[in-house]
mmCIF file of C-alpha atoms and ligand atoms in Angstrom:
data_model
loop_
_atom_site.group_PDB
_atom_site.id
_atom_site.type_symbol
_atom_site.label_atom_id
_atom_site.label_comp_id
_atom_site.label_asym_id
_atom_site.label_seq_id
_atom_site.Cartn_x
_atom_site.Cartn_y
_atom_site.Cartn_z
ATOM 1 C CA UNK A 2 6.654 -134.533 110.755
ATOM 2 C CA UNK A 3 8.737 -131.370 110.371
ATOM 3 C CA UNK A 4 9.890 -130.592 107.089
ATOM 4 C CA UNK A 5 13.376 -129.949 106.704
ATOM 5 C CA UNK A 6 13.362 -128.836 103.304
ATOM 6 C CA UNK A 7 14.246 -125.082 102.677
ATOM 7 C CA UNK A 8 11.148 -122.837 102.325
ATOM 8 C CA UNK A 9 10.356 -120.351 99.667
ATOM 9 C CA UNK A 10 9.822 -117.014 99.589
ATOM 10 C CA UNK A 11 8.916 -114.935 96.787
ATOM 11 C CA UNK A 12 9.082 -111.159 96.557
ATOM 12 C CA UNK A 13 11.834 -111.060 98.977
ATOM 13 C CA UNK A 14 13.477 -108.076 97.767
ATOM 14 C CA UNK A 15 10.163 -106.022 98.224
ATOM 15 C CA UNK A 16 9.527 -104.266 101.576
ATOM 16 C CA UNK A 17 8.153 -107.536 103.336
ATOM 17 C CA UNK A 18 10.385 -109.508 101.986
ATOM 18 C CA UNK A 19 12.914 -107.538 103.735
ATOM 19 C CA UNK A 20 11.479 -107.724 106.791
ATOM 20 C CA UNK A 21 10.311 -111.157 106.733
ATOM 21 C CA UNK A 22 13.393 -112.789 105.346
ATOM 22 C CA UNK A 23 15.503 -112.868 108.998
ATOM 23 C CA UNK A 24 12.539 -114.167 110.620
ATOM 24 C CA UNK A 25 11.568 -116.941 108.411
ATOM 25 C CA UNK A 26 15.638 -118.206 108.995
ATOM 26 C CA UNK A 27 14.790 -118.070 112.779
ATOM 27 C CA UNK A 28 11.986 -119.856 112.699
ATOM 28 C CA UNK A 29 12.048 -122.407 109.831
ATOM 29 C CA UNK A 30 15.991 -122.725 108.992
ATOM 30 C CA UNK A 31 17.173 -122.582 105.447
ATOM 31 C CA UNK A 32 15.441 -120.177 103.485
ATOM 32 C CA UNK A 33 15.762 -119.657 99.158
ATOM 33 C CA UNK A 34 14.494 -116.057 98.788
ATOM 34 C CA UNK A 35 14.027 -115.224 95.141
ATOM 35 C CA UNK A 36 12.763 -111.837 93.410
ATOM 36 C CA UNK A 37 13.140 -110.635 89.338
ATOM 37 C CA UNK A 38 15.792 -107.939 90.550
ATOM 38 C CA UNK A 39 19.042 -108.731 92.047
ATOM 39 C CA UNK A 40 19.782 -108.410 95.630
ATOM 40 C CA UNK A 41 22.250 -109.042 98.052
ATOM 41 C CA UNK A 42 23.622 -109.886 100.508
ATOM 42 C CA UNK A 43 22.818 -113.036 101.865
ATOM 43 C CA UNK A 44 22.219 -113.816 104.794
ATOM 44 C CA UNK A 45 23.431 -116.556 106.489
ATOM 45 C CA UNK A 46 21.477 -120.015 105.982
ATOM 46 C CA UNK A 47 19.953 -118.045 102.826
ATOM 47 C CA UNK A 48 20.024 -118.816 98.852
ATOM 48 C CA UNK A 49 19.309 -116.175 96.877
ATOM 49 C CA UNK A 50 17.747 -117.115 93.383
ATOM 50 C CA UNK A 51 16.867 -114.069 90.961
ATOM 51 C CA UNK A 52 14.088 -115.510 88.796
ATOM 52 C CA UNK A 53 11.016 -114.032 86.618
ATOM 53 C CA UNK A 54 7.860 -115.623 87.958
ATOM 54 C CA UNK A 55 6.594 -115.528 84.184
ATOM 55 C CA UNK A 56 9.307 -117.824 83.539
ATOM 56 C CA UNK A 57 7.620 -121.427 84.074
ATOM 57 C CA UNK A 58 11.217 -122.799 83.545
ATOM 58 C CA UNK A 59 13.086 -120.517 86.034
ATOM 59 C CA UNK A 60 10.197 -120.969 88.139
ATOM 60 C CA UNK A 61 10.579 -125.099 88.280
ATOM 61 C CA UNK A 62 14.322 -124.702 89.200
ATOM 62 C CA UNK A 63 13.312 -122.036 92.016
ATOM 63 C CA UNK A 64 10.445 -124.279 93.336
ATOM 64 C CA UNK A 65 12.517 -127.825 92.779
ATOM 65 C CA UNK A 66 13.702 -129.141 96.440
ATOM 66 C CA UNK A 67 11.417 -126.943 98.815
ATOM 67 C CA UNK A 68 8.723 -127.491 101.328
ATOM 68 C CA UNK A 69 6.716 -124.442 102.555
ATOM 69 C CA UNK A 70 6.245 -121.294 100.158
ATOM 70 C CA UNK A 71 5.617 -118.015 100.903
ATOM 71 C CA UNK A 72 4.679 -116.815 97.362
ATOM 72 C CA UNK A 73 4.546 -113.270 97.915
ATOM 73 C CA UNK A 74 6.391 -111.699 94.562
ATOM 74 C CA UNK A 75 4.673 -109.766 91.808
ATOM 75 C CA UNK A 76 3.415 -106.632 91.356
ATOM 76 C CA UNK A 77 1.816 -104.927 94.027
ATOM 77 C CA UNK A 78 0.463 -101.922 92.561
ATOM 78 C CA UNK A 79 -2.481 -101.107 89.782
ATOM 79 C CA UNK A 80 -0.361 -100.597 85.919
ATOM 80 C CA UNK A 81 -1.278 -102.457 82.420
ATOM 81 C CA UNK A 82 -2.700 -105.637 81.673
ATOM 82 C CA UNK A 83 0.204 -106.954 80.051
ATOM 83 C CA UNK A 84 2.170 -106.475 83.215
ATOM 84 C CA UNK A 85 -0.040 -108.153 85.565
ATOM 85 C CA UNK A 86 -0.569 -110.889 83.117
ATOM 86 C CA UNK A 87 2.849 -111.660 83.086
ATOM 87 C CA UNK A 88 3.951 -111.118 87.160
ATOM 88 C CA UNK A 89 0.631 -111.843 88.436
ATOM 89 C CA UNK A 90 -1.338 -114.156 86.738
ATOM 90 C CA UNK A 91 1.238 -116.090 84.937
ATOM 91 C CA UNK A 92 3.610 -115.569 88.140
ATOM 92 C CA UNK A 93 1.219 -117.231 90.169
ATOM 93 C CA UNK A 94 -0.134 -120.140 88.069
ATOM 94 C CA UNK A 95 3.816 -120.927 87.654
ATOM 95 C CA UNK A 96 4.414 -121.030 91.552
ATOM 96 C CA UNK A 97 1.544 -122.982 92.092
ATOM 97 C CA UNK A 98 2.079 -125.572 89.167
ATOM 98 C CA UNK A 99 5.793 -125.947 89.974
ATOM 99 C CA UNK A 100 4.615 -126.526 93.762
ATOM 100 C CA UNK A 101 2.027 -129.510 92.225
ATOM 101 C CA UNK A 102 4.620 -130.883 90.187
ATOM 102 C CA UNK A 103 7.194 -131.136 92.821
ATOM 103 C CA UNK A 104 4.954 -132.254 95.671
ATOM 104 C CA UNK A 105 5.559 -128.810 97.857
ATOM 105 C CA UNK A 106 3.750 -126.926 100.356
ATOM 106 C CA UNK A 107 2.073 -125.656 101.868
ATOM 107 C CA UNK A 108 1.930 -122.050 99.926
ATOM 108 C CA UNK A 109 1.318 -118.985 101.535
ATOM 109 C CA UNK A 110 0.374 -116.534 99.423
ATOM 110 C CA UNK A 111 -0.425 -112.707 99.354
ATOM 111 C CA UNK A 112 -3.683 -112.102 98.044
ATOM 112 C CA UNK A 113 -5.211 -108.563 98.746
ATOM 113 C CA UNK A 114 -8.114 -106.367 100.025
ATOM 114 C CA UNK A 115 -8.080 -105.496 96.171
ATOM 115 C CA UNK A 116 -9.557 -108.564 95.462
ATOM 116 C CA UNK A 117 -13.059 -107.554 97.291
ATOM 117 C CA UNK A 118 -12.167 -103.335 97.250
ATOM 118 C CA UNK A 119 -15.863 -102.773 95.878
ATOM 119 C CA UNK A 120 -17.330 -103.528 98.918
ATOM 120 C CA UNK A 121 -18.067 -100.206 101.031
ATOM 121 C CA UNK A 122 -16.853 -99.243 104.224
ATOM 122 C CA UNK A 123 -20.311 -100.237 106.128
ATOM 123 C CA UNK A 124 -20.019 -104.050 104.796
ATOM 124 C CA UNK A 125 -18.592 -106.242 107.150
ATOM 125 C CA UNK A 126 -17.176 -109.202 105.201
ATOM 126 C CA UNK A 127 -15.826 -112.634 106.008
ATOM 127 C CA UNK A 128 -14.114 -115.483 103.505
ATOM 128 C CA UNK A 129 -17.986 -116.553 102.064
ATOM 129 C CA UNK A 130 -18.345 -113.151 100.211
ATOM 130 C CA UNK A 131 -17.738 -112.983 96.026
ATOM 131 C CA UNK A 132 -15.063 -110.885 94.567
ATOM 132 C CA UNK A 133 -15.479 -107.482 94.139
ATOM 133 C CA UNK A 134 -11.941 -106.465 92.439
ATOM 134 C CA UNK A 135 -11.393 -102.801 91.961
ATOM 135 C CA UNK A 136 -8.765 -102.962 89.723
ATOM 136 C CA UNK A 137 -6.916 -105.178 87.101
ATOM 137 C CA UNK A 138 -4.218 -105.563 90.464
ATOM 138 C CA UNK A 139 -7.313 -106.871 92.391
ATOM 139 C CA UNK A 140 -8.684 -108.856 89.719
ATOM 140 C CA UNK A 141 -4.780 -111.200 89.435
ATOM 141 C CA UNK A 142 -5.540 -111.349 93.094
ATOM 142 C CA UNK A 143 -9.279 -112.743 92.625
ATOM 143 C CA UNK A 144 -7.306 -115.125 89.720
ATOM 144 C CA UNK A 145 -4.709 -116.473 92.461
ATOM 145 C CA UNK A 146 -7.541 -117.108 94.783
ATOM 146 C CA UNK A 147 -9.267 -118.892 92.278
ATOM 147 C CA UNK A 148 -6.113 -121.059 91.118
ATOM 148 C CA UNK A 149 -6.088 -121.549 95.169
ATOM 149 C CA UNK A 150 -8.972 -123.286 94.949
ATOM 150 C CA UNK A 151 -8.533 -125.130 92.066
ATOM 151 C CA UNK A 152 -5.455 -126.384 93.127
ATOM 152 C CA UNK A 153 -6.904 -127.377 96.717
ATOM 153 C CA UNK A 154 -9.720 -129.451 95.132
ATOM 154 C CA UNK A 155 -7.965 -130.719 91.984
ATOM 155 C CA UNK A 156 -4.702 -131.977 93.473
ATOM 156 C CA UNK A 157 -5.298 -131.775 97.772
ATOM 157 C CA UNK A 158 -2.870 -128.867 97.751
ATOM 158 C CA UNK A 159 -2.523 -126.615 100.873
ATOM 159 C CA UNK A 160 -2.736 -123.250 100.147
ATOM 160 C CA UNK A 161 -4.166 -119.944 102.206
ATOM 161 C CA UNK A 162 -4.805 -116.756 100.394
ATOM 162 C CA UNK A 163 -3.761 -113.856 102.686
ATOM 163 C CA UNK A 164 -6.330 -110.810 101.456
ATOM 164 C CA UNK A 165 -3.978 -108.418 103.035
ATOM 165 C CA UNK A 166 -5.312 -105.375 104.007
ATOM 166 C CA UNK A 167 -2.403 -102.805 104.668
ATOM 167 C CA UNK A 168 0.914 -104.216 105.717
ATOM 168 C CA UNK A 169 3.402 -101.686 107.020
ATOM 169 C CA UNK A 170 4.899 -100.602 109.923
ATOM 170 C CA UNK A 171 2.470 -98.067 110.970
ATOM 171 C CA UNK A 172 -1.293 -96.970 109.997
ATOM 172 C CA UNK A 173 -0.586 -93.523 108.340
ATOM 173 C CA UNK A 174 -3.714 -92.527 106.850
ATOM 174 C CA UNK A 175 -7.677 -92.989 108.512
ATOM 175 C CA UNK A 176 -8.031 -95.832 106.184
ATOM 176 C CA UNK A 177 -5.684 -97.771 107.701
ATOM 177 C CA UNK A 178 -7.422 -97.670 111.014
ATOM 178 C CA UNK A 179 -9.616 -100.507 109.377
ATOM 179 C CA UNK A 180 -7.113 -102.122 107.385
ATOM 180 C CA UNK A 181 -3.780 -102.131 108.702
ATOM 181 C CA UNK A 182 -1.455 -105.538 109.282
ATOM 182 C CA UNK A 183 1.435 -104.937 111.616
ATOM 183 C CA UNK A 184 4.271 -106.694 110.036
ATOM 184 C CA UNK A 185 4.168 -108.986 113.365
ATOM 185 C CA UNK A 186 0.972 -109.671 112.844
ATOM 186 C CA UNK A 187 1.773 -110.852 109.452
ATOM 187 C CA UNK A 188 4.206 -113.251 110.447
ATOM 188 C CA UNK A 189 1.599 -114.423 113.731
ATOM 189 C CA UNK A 190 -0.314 -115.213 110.466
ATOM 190 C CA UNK A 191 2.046 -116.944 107.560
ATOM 191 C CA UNK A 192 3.115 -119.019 111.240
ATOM 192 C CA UNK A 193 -0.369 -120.038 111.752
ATOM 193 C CA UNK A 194 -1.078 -121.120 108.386
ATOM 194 C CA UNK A 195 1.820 -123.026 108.629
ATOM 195 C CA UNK A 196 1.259 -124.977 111.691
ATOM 196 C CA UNK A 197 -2.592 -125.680 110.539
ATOM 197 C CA UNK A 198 -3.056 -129.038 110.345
ATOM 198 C CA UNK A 199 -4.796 -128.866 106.772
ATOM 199 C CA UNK A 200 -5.200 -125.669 105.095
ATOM 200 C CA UNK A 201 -7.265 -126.669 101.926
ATOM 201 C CA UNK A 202 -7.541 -123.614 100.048
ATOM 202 C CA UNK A 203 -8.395 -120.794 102.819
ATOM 203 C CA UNK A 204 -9.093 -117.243 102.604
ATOM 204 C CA UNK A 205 -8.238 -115.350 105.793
ATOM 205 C CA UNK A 206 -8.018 -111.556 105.733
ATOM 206 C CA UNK A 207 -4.766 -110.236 106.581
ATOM 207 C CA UNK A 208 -5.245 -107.467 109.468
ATOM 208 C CA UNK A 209 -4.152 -106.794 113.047
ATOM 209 C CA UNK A 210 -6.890 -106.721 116.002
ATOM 210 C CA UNK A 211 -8.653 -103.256 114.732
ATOM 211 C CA UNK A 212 -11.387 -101.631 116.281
ATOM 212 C CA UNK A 213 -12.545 -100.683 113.135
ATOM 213 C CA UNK A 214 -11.710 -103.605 111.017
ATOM 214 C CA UNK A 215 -14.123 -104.717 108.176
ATOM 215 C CA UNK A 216 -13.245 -107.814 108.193
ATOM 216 C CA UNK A 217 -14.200 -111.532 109.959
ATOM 217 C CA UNK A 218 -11.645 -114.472 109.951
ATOM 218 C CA UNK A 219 -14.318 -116.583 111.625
ATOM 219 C CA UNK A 220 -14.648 -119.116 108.858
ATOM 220 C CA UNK A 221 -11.274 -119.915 109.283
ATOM 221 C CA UNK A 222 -10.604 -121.214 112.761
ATOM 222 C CA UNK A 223 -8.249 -124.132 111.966
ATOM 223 C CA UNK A 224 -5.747 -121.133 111.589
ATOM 224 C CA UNK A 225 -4.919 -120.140 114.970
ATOM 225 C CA UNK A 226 -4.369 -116.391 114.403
ATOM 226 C CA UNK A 227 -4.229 -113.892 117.571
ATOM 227 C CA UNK A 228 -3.237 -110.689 116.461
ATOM 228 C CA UNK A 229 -1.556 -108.462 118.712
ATOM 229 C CA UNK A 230 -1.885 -104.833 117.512
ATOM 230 C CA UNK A 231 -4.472 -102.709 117.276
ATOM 231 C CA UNK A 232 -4.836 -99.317 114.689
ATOM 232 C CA UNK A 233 -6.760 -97.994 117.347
ATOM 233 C CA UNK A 234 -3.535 -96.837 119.230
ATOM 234 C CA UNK A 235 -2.890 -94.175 116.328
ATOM 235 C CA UNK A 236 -6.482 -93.181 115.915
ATOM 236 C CA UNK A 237 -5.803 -89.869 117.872
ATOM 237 C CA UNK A 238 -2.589 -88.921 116.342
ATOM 238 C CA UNK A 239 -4.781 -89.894 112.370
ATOM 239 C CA UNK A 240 -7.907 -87.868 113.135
ATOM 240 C CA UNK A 241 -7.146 -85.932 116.329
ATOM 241 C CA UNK A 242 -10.903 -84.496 115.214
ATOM 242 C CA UNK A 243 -12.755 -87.210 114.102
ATOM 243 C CA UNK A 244 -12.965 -89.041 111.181
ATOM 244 C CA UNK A 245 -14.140 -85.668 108.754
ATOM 245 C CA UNK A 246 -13.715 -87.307 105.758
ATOM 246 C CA UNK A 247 -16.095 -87.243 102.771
ATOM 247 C CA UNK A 248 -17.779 -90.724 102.750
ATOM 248 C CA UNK A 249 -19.431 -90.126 99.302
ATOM 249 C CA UNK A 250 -15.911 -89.598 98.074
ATOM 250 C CA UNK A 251 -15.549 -93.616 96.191
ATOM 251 C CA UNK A 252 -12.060 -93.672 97.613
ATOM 252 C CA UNK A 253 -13.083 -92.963 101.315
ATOM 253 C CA UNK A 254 -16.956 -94.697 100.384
ATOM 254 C CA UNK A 255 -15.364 -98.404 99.057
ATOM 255 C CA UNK A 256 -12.898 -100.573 101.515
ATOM 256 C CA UNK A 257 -10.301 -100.796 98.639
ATOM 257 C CA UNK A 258 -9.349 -96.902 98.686
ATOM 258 C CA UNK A 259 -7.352 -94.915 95.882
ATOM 259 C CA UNK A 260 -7.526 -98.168 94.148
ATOM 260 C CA UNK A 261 -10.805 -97.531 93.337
ATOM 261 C CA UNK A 262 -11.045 -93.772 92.759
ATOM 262 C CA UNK A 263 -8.445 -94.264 90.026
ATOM 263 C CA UNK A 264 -9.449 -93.916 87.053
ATOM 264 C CA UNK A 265 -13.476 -94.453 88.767
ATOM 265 C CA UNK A 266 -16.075 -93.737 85.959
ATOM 266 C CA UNK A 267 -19.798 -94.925 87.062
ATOM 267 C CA UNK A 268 -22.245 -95.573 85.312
ATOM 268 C CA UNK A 269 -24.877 -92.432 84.521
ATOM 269 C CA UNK A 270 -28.360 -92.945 83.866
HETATM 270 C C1 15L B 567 -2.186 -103.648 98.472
HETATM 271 O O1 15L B 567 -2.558 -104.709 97.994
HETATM 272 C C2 15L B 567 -0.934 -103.007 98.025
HETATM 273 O O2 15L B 567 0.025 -103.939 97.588
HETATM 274 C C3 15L B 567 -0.342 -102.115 99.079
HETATM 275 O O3 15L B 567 0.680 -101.340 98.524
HETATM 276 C C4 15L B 567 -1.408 -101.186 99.703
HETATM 277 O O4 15L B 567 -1.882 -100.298 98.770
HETATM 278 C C5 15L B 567 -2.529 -102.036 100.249
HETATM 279 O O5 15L B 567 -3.012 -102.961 99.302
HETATM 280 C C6 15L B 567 -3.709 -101.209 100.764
HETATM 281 O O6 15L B 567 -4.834 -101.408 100.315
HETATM 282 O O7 15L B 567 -3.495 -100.364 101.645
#
């Protein structure tokens, strides 16, 4: 049965949440966006509900009354513990409990390519591999995942992790001719999560149809996800001479990118 609840989306004054915000009206009716900074205005058939996800009280209100969530707030960038304690990890384990408690779902919600950015660029991964965070960032990510899946098996919750790889309007950099999510493909996605008959707790890797993609949503084929776009189409434009990078280089070498070249210190024998 369709649920006529409002959904939930997270994050929705960030740069996705922008974009997705129309489009989740269209397709799904009333919509309560929420971020921790004020925004306006609203659009029509929309609430708008400024709460801090490391407010477990703010966090029931916002979650009290909806169906589907798209839990897609926090922060999205590597900075101190303390802060991704508080937007991340708490964030998360809020949205998820509030969802328990008030019987909604399903969640979609944005994990990262941070979660498994140790893994180098010859690896070809799908949802069985282990974590390989490379950062604190990628580590709240590895955290939600794990919540995911406690949640799934503890309490039959429905909830798919989206390891997004890079979500923007265009690939702008050679990296992103392996990870790059066209914000269309994105929504192709958080759709067919939602029209999934179960989702459990599922990992599928957020990216578009890329030649060079690292990545396998094969376990996952109770999601029926077609992406549309392809990186390929800017790969002349991105390295009009091939790809001349330095692959020793641990931000070219590892899938995760400048998140793992900062502040990189190997071990030296
Ligand atoms: C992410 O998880 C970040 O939120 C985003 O800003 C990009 O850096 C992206 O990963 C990426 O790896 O390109």
């Amino acid at each position: 049965m369709t649920d006529t609840r409002p959904t939930l989306l997270t994050g929705a004054a960030g740069i996705l949440g922008r974009w997705l915000r129309p489009r989740l009206i269209e397709k799904y009716g009333a919509l309560r966006s929420s971020d921790v900074v004020e925004f306006a205005p609203a659009l029509p058939g929309e609430e708008i509900v400024v709460a801090d996800l490391a407010d477990a009280e703010a966090v029931d209100r916002l979650v009290n009354g909806v169906g589907r969530i798209i839990h897609f707030g926090g922060i999205s960038f590597e900075t101190t513990f303390d802060r991704i304690l508080a937007s991340n990890i708490a964030g998360t384990y809020n949205v998820f409990e509030a969802a328990r408690r008030h019987n909604a779902g399903p969640v979609v919600y944005s994990s990262s390519n941070h979660a498994i950015g140790f893994y180098t660029r010859d690896d070809r991964l799908d949802a069985s591999v282990t974590q390989r965070p490379d950062s604190l960032y990628g580590v709240s990510k590895a955290f939600g995942e794990d919540l995911a899946s406690f949640f799934a098996d503890k309490y039959g919750m429905d909830i798919a992790c989206l390891r997004i790889g890079t979500a923007r309007p265009d690939p702008i950099d050679p990296r992103h001719l392996s990870t790059w999510q066209s914000y269309e493909d994105l929504l192709r996605m958080i759709e067919a999560c939602f029209a999934a008959p179960e989702l459990g707790c599922t990992i599928l890797y957020g990216v578009s149809n890329n030649d060079r993609s690292w990545w396998s949503n094969h376990l996952a084929p109770h999601v029926d996800y077609h992406p549309q776009d392809n990186a390929e189409t800017f790969a002349a434009k991105l390295i009009p001479d091939g790809d001349k990078r330095d692959f020793t280089d641990p931000a070219v070498k590892y899938q995760g990118g400048p998140f793992v070249s900062d502040g990189y210190a190997p071990r030296r024998r």
